[in-house]
């Protein structure tokens, strides 16, 4: 954990506040092993990355290959969680944490829409990620934009 | 928790797997108090909903009013977590959990892009939600689509 604070940043004291558990369901493999090498935002023409799904969740991939774009949720496990105001390295002013997509946030969950190239067994091959190699996977959803609900709209 | 299973659905036995804690940072207020009344997907012209942010996170809203669209993450606290294959009520076949945006999933986190109408103190007024009244809030991010990074792209 990075414990340094930049000028103007504000941290808060956090008591234990354990409201819900996450279960890691897989692991993301990317070319980036140091935060300084990660792209600032993933691009649809970025390198192929591999999203490994652990058992017993592999059966839950059934039908996912029908979607060109999927949404991934993952746990940014190297991030501190106590900053409410941040001073991004390349900005000349401070920003509230919720006005940034910085990995530093009270619940460090990253979300990305990625291009699904193919599924190989328990592994999705995708483009469009920007996270570190080894990042724990939390969820996979069909993308809203690409998504036609199975059921007709209610009401 | 709903413990019924429909024909063709597959559940898994889950040992305790407590990989990361979430901290609830607020609460979402919507018109819907019963799951059967929730719309199947939020709409930008849907009713106004109120997203209450708890202390000490209110300071983290600084600058969020510059964004027309924000992404909300919330905890679908009434959902079972053990289904890998589901049989949605209005579908004629089964689907893997990751090929659905159903609230039933190993980590029941909902994501929505919503229209930010205004901010009133510690509360965002938004349109586009579809979740139950009282749903715990997990994160607020500027929407990717509406987002211009503070810093120039790296490399």
Coordinates of C-alpha atoms in Angstrom, one line a residue:
Chain A
X1 CA 0.0 0.0 0.0
X2 CA 1.2 3.4 -0.9
X3 CA 1.0 5.6 2.2
X4 CA 2.2 8.9 0.7
X5 CA -0.1 11.8 0.3
X6 CA 0.2 14.7 -2.2
X7 CA -0.4 18.3 -1.4
X8 CA -4.0 19.1 -1.0
X9 CA -5.1 15.5 -0.6
X10 CA -7.4 14.6 2.3
X11 CA -7.6 11.2 4.0
X12 CA -10.1 10.0 6.5
X13 CA -9.7 7.6 9.5
X14 CA -11.6 4.4 8.8
X15 CA -13.0 2.2 11.6
X16 CA -13.5 -1.4 10.6
X17 CA -16.6 -1.3 8.5
X18 CA -17.2 -4.7 7.1
X19 CA -20.5 -4.6 5.3
X20 CA -20.3 -7.3 2.7
X21 CA -17.8 -9.9 1.5
X22 CA -16.5 -10.3 -2.0
X23 CA -15.4 -13.6 -3.4
X24 CA -12.7 -13.6 -6.1
X25 CA -14.0 -15.6 -9.0
X26 CA -10.9 -15.5 -11.2
X27 CA -7.7 -13.7 -12.1
X28 CA -6.8 -11.2 -14.9
X29 CA -3.6 -11.6 -16.8
X30 CA -2.2 -8.5 -18.6
X31 CA 1.2 -7.4 -19.9
X32 CA 1.6 -4.8 -17.1
X33 CA 3.4 -5.7 -13.9
X34 CA 4.1 -2.2 -12.7
X35 CA 1.5 0.5 -12.1
X36 CA 3.6 3.1 -14.1
X37 CA 3.3 0.9 -17.2
X38 CA -0.5 0.5 -17.1
X39 CA -2.3 2.6 -19.7
X40 CA -4.5 5.3 -18.2
X41 CA -7.6 3.9 -20.0
X42 CA -8.0 0.6 -21.8
X43 CA -8.5 0.8 -25.6
X44 CA -10.4 -1.6 -27.8
X45 CA -7.3 -1.9 -30.0
X46 CA -5.1 -2.6 -27.0
X47 CA -3.2 -5.9 -26.4
X48 CA -5.0 -9.2 -25.8
X49 CA -5.5 -9.9 -22.1
X50 CA -6.6 -13.2 -20.5
X51 CA -9.3 -13.4 -17.9
X52 CA -9.1 -16.7 -16.1
X53 CA -12.3 -17.9 -14.4
X54 CA -12.0 -20.2 -11.4
X55 CA -14.2 -23.2 -10.6
X56 CA -17.0 -23.6 -9.7
X57 CA -17.9 -20.5 -11.9
X58 CA -16.8 -21.9 -15.4
X59 CA -20.4 -23.2 -16.0
X60 CA -21.6 -19.6 -15.6
X61 CA -19.9 -18.7 -18.9
X62 CA -22.6 -20.6 -20.9
X63 CA -24.0 -18.2 -23.6
X64 CA -21.5 -15.4 -23.0
X65 CA -19.9 -16.0 -26.4
X66 CA -23.0 -14.4 -28.0
X67 CA -21.8 -11.0 -26.8
X68 CA -19.2 -8.9 -28.5
X69 CA -18.7 -6.6 -25.5
X70 CA -18.6 -7.6 -21.9
X71 CA -18.3 -5.6 -18.7
X72 CA -15.6 -6.8 -16.2
X73 CA -15.5 -5.9 -12.5
X74 CA -12.2 -6.4 -10.6
X75 CA -10.6 -5.7 -7.3
X76 CA -7.8 -3.1 -7.4
X77 CA -6.0 -4.8 -4.6
X78 CA -3.0 -2.5 -4.4
X79 CA -5.1 0.7 -3.7
X80 CA -5.5 2.6 -0.5
X81 CA -9.1 3.3 0.4
X82 CA -9.0 6.3 2.7
X83 CA -8.7 9.4 0.3
X84 CA -11.7 11.6 -0.2
X85 CA -9.8 14.3 -2.1
X86 CA -7.0 13.5 -4.5
X87 CA -4.3 15.4 -6.4
X88 CA -3.6 13.4 -9.5
X89 CA 0.0 13.5 -10.6
X90 CA -0.6 15.3 -13.8
X91 CA -3.4 17.7 -12.6
X92 CA -2.9 21.2 -11.3
X93 CA -5.7 20.9 -8.8
X94 CA -7.5 18.6 -6.4
X95 CA -10.5 16.5 -7.2
X96 CA -13.1 14.6 -5.1
X97 CA -12.5 10.8 -5.3
X98 CA -15.9 10.3 -6.9
X99 CA -15.1 12.8 -9.7
X100 CA -12.1 10.6 -10.7
X101 CA -11.8 7.0 -12.0
X102 CA -8.6 6.7 -10.0
X103 CA -8.1 3.2 -8.4
X104 CA -7.9 4.9 -5.0
X105 CA -11.5 4.8 -3.7
X106 CA -13.4 3.5 -0.6
X107 CA -14.3 0.3 -2.5
X108 CA -11.5 -0.1 -5.1
X109 CA -13.6 -1.9 -7.8
X110 CA -12.6 -1.3 -11.4
X111 CA -15.1 -1.6 -14.2
X112 CA -14.2 -1.9 -17.9
X113 CA -16.1 -2.6 -21.0
X114 CA -13.9 -4.9 -23.1
X115 CA -14.1 -6.5 -26.5
X116 CA -14.6 -10.2 -26.2
X117 CA -12.3 -11.8 -28.9
X118 CA -13.0 -15.4 -27.9
X119 CA -13.5 -17.9 -25.1
X120 CA -10.9 -20.7 -24.6
X121 CA -12.2 -23.1 -22.0
X122 CA -12.1 -21.3 -18.7
X123 CA -10.5 -18.1 -20.1
X124 CA -11.8 -15.1 -21.9
X125 CA -9.5 -13.4 -24.3
X126 CA -10.3 -9.7 -24.4
X127 CA -9.0 -6.3 -25.4
X128 CA -9.6 -3.0 -23.6
X129 CA -8.1 -3.6 -20.1
X130 CA -5.8 -1.3 -18.3
X131 CA -5.2 -3.1 -15.0
X132 CA -2.2 -4.8 -13.5
X133 CA -1.3 -8.5 -14.1
X134 CA -2.8 -10.7 -11.4
X135 CA -5.8 -8.4 -10.6
X136 CA -8.6 -10.5 -8.9
X137 CA -11.8 -10.8 -10.9
X138 CA -15.1 -10.0 -9.3
X139 CA -17.8 -10.2 -12.0
X140 CA -18.5 -10.6 -15.7
X141 CA -21.7 -9.1 -17.2
X142 CA -23.0 -8.7 -20.8
X143 CA -22.5 -5.0 -21.7
X144 CA -25.5 -2.8 -21.3
X145 CA -24.9 -1.2 -24.7
X146 CA -24.8 -4.6 -26.4
X147 CA -27.5 -6.1 -24.3
X148 CA -30.9 -7.1 -25.4
X149 CA -32.8 -8.3 -22.3
X150 CA -33.9 -11.9 -22.4
X151 CA -37.3 -10.9 -21.3
X152 CA -39.4 -8.1 -22.8
X153 CA -39.6 -4.9 -20.8
X154 CA -42.0 -4.9 -17.9
X155 CA -44.9 -2.4 -17.9
Chain B
X1 CA -33.0 -14.7 0.5
X2 CA -35.0 -16.5 -2.2
X3 CA -34.0 -20.2 -1.9
X4 CA -36.2 -21.6 -4.7
X5 CA -34.7 -22.9 -7.9
X6 CA -36.3 -23.1 -11.3
X7 CA -36.1 -26.1 -13.7
X8 CA -32.6 -26.3 -15.2
X9 CA -30.9 -24.0 -12.8
X10 CA -27.7 -25.1 -11.2
X11 CA -26.4 -24.0 -7.8
X12 CA -23.0 -24.6 -6.2
X13 CA -22.0 -25.3 -2.6
X14 CA -19.9 -22.3 -1.5
X15 CA -17.4 -22.6 1.3
X16 CA -16.7 -19.4 3.2
X17 CA -14.5 -17.4 0.8
X18 CA -13.9 -14.0 2.2
X19 CA -11.5 -12.3 -0.1
X20 CA -12.2 -8.6 0.4
X21 CA -14.5 -6.4 2.3
X22 CA -16.9 -3.8 1.0
X23 CA -17.8 -0.7 2.9
X24 CA -21.3 0.7 2.2
X25 CA -20.8 4.4 1.5
X26 CA -24.5 5.5 1.1
X27 CA -28.0 4.4 0.3
X28 CA -30.2 4.6 -2.8
X29 CA -33.8 5.8 -2.5
X30 CA -36.1 4.7 -5.4
X31 CA -39.9 4.4 -5.8
X32 CA -39.7 0.5 -5.9
X33 CA -40.1 -1.4 -2.6
X34 CA -40.9 -4.8 -4.2
X35 CA -38.7 -6.6 -6.7
X36 CA -41.7 -7.3 -9.0
X37 CA -42.2 -3.5 -9.4
X38 CA -38.6 -2.7 -10.4
X39 CA -38.1 -1.9 -14.1
X40 CA -36.0 -4.5 -15.9
X41 CA -33.5 -1.8 -17.0
X42 CA -33.2 1.8 -15.9
X43 CA -34.1 4.5 -18.5
X44 CA -32.7 8.0 -18.8
X45 CA -36.3 9.3 -18.7
X46 CA -37.2 7.2 -15.7
X47 CA -38.3 8.7 -12.3
X48 CA -35.9 10.8 -10.2
X49 CA -34.1 8.7 -7.6
X50 CA -32.0 10.0 -4.7
X51 CA -28.5 8.7 -3.9
X52 CA -27.6 9.5 -0.3
X53 CA -23.8 9.6 0.5
X54 CA -22.8 8.9 4.1
X55 CA -20.0 10.7 5.9
X56 CA -17.0 10.8 5.7
X57 CA -17.4 10.5 1.9
X58 CA -19.4 13.6 1.2
X59 CA -16.2 15.6 0.5
X60 CA -15.4 13.1 -2.2
X61 CA -18.2 14.5 -4.3
X62 CA -16.1 17.6 -5.1
X63 CA -16.2 18.3 -8.8
X64 CA -18.7 15.5 -9.7
X65 CA -21.2 18.2 -10.8
X66 CA -19.2 18.7 -13.9
X67 CA -20.4 15.3 -15.3
X68 CA -23.7 14.7 -17.0
X69 CA -23.5 11.0 -16.6
X70 CA -22.1 9.0 -13.7
X71 CA -21.7 5.3 -13.0
X72 CA -23.1 3.9 -9.8
X73 CA -22.1 0.6 -8.1
X74 CA -24.4 -0.9 -5.5
X75 CA -24.9 -4.0 -3.5
X76 CA -27.9 -6.2 -4.4
X77 CA -28.3 -7.3 -0.9
X78 CA -31.4 -9.5 -1.4
X79 CA -29.8 -11.8 -4.0
X80 CA -28.6 -15.3 -3.6
X81 CA -25.0 -15.9 -4.8
X82 CA -24.8 -19.6 -5.6
X83 CA -26.4 -20.0 -9.1
X84 CA -24.1 -20.7 -12.1
X85 CA -26.9 -21.4 -14.5
X86 CA -30.3 -19.6 -14.4
X87 CA -33.7 -19.9 -16.0
X88 CA -35.1 -16.4 -16.2
X89 CA -38.8 -16.2 -15.6
X90 CA -39.6 -15.1 -19.1
X91 CA -37.0 -17.1 -21.0
X92 CA -37.6 -20.5 -22.6
X93 CA -34.0 -21.7 -21.9
X94 CA -31.2 -21.6 -19.3
X95 CA -28.3 -19.1 -19.4
X96 CA -25.0 -18.9 -17.6
X97 CA -25.0 -16.3 -14.8
X98 CA -22.3 -14.3 -16.6
X99 CA -24.4 -14.1 -19.8
X100 CA -27.2 -12.4 -17.8
X101 CA -27.4 -9.0 -15.9
X102 CA -29.5 -10.8 -13.3
X103 CA -29.0 -9.6 -9.7
X104 CA -28.2 -13.2 -8.8
X105 CA -24.4 -13.6 -9.2
X106 CA -21.4 -14.6 -7.1
X107 CA -20.7 -11.0 -6.2
X108 CA -24.1 -9.2 -6.5
X109 CA -22.9 -5.8 -7.5
X110 CA -25.1 -3.8 -9.8
X111 CA -23.7 -1.2 -12.1
X112 CA -25.8 1.6 -13.8
X113 CA -25.0 4.6 -15.9
X114 CA -27.3 7.3 -14.7
X115 CA -28.2 10.9 -15.7
X116 CA -27.0 13.3 -13.0
X117 CA -29.8 15.9 -12.6
X118 CA -28.3 17.8 -9.7
X119 CA -26.5 17.5 -6.4
X120 CA -28.3 18.6 -3.2
X121 CA -25.8 18.5 -0.3
X122 CA -25.0 14.9 0.4
X123 CA -27.5 13.6 -2.2
X124 CA -27.3 13.0 -5.9
X125 CA -30.6 13.3 -7.8
X126 CA -30.4 10.9 -10.8
X127 CA -32.5 9.2 -13.5
X128 CA -31.9 5.7 -14.9
X129 CA -31.9 3.4 -11.9
X130 CA -33.8 0.1 -11.6
X131 CA -32.9 -1.1 -8.1
X132 CA -35.0 -1.5 -4.9
X133 CA -35.5 1.3 -2.4
X134 CA -32.8 1.1 0.3
X135 CA -30.1 -0.5 -1.8
X136 CA -26.6 0.0 -0.3
X137 CA -24.3 2.2 -2.4
X138 CA -20.7 1.0 -3.1
X139 CA -19.1 3.5 -5.5
X140 CA -19.7 6.6 -7.7
X141 CA -17.5 7.2 -10.8
X142 CA -17.6 9.6 -13.7
X143 CA -18.9 7.7 -16.7
X144 CA -16.3 6.4 -19.1
X145 CA -18.2 7.7 -22.1
X146 CA -18.5 11.2 -20.7
X147 CA -15.0 11.1 -19.2
X148 CA -12.0 13.1 -20.3
X149 CA -9.1 12.0 -18.3
X150 CA -7.5 14.7 -16.1
X151 CA -4.1 13.7 -17.4
X152 CA -3.1 13.2 -21.0
X153 CA -2.7 9.6 -22.1
X154 CA 0.5 7.9 -21.2
X155 CA 2.8 6.7 -24.0

